[in-house]
């Protein structure tokens, strides 16, 4: 953590990249979680549509 903080202060352009890196991890998790809940959500989703 301290290393990232030092790098951010070292390069003023790093903060911009950090912002992009921040949303990058959540996006990957969404992709990995999307396929998992996709099939499970698809079942309940159909029920909801029928209702």
PDB file of C-alpha atoms in Angstrom:
ATOM      1  CA  UNK A   1       0.000   0.000   0.000  1.00  0.00           C
ATOM      2  CA  UNK A   2       2.816   2.370   0.904  1.00  0.00           C
ATOM      3  CA  UNK A   3       4.454   1.566  -2.421  1.00  0.00           C
ATOM      4  CA  UNK A   4       1.382   2.626  -4.374  1.00  0.00           C
ATOM      5  CA  UNK A   5       1.131   5.828  -2.351  1.00  0.00           C
ATOM      6  CA  UNK A   6       4.748   6.680  -3.072  1.00  0.00           C
ATOM      7  CA  UNK A   7       4.290   5.991  -6.769  1.00  0.00           C
ATOM      8  CA  UNK A   8       1.220   8.194  -6.921  1.00  0.00           C
ATOM      9  CA  UNK A   9       3.147  11.084  -5.357  1.00  0.00           C
ATOM     10  CA  UNK A  10       6.159  10.400  -7.569  1.00  0.00           C
ATOM     11  CA  UNK A  11       4.141  10.655 -10.788  1.00  0.00           C
ATOM     12  CA  UNK A  12       1.176  13.072 -10.901  1.00  0.00           C
ATOM     13  CA  UNK A  13      -0.125  11.101 -13.886  1.00  0.00           C
ATOM     14  CA  UNK A  14      -0.259   7.936 -11.798  1.00  0.00           C
ATOM     15  CA  UNK A  15      -3.423   9.119  -9.946  1.00  0.00           C
ATOM     16  CA  UNK A  16      -5.253   9.093 -13.260  1.00  0.00           C
ATOM     17  CA  UNK A  17      -4.095   5.555 -13.940  1.00  0.00           C
ATOM     18  CA  UNK A  18      -5.041   4.520 -10.420  1.00  0.00           C
ATOM     19  CA  UNK A  19      -8.571   5.674 -11.118  1.00  0.00           C
ATOM     20  CA  UNK A  20      -8.653   3.452 -14.190  1.00  0.00           C
ATOM     21  CA  UNK A  21      -7.134   0.569 -12.260  1.00  0.00           C
ATOM     22  CA  UNK A  22      -9.746   0.942  -9.540  1.00  0.00           C
ATOM     23  CA  UNK A  23     -12.712   0.324 -11.872  1.00  0.00           C
ATOM     24  CA  UNK A  24     -10.688  -2.358 -13.655  1.00  0.00           C
ATOM     25  CA  UNK A  25     -10.786  -4.860 -10.749  1.00  0.00           C
ATOM     26  CA  UNK A  26     -14.556  -4.420 -10.211  1.00  0.00           C
ATOM     27  CA  UNK A  27     -15.128  -4.945 -13.930  1.00  0.00           C
ATOM     28  CA  UNK A  28     -13.227  -8.226 -13.882  1.00  0.00           C
ATOM     29  CA  UNK A  29     -15.194  -9.381 -10.855  1.00  0.00           C
ATOM     30  CA  UNK A  30     -18.418  -8.502 -12.641  1.00  0.00           C
ATOM     31  CA  UNK A  31     -17.410 -10.601 -15.657  1.00  0.00           C
ATOM     32  CA  UNK A  32     -16.475 -13.547 -13.437  1.00  0.00           C
ATOM     33  CA  UNK A  33     -19.580 -13.102 -11.287  1.00  0.00           C
ATOM     34  CA  UNK A  34     -21.786 -12.500 -14.341  1.00  0.00           C
ATOM     35  CA  UNK A  35     -21.442 -16.081 -15.647  1.00  0.00           C
ATOM     36  CA  UNK A  36     -22.049 -17.498 -12.178  1.00  0.00           C
ATOM     37  CA  UNK A  37     -25.253 -15.592 -11.280  1.00  0.00           C
ATOM     38  CA  UNK A  38     -26.256 -15.547 -14.955  1.00  0.00           C
ATOM     39  CA  UNK A  39     -27.574 -19.132 -14.977  1.00  0.00           C
ATOM     40  CA  UNK A  40     -28.889 -18.861 -11.429  1.00  0.00           C
ATOM     41  CA  UNK A  41     -30.498 -15.458 -12.069  1.00  0.00           C
ATOM     42  CA  UNK A  42     -31.842 -16.701 -15.400  1.00  0.00           C
ATOM     43  CA  UNK A  43     -34.035 -19.248 -13.599  1.00  0.00           C
ATOM     44  CA  UNK A  44     -35.574 -16.772 -11.114  1.00  0.00           C
ATOM     45  CA  UNK A  45     -35.714 -14.129 -13.835  1.00  0.00           C
ATOM     46  CA  UNK A  46     -37.979 -16.368 -15.937  1.00  0.00           C
ATOM     47  CA  UNK A  47     -40.262 -16.904 -12.961  1.00  0.00           C
ATOM     48  CA  UNK A  48     -40.472 -13.153 -12.425  1.00  0.00           C
ATOM     49  CA  UNK A  49     -41.334 -12.602 -16.088  1.00  0.00           C
ATOM     50  CA  UNK A  50     -44.030 -15.285 -15.898  1.00  0.00           C
ATOM     51  CA  UNK A  51     -45.505 -13.618 -12.835  1.00  0.00           C
TER      52      UNK A  51
END
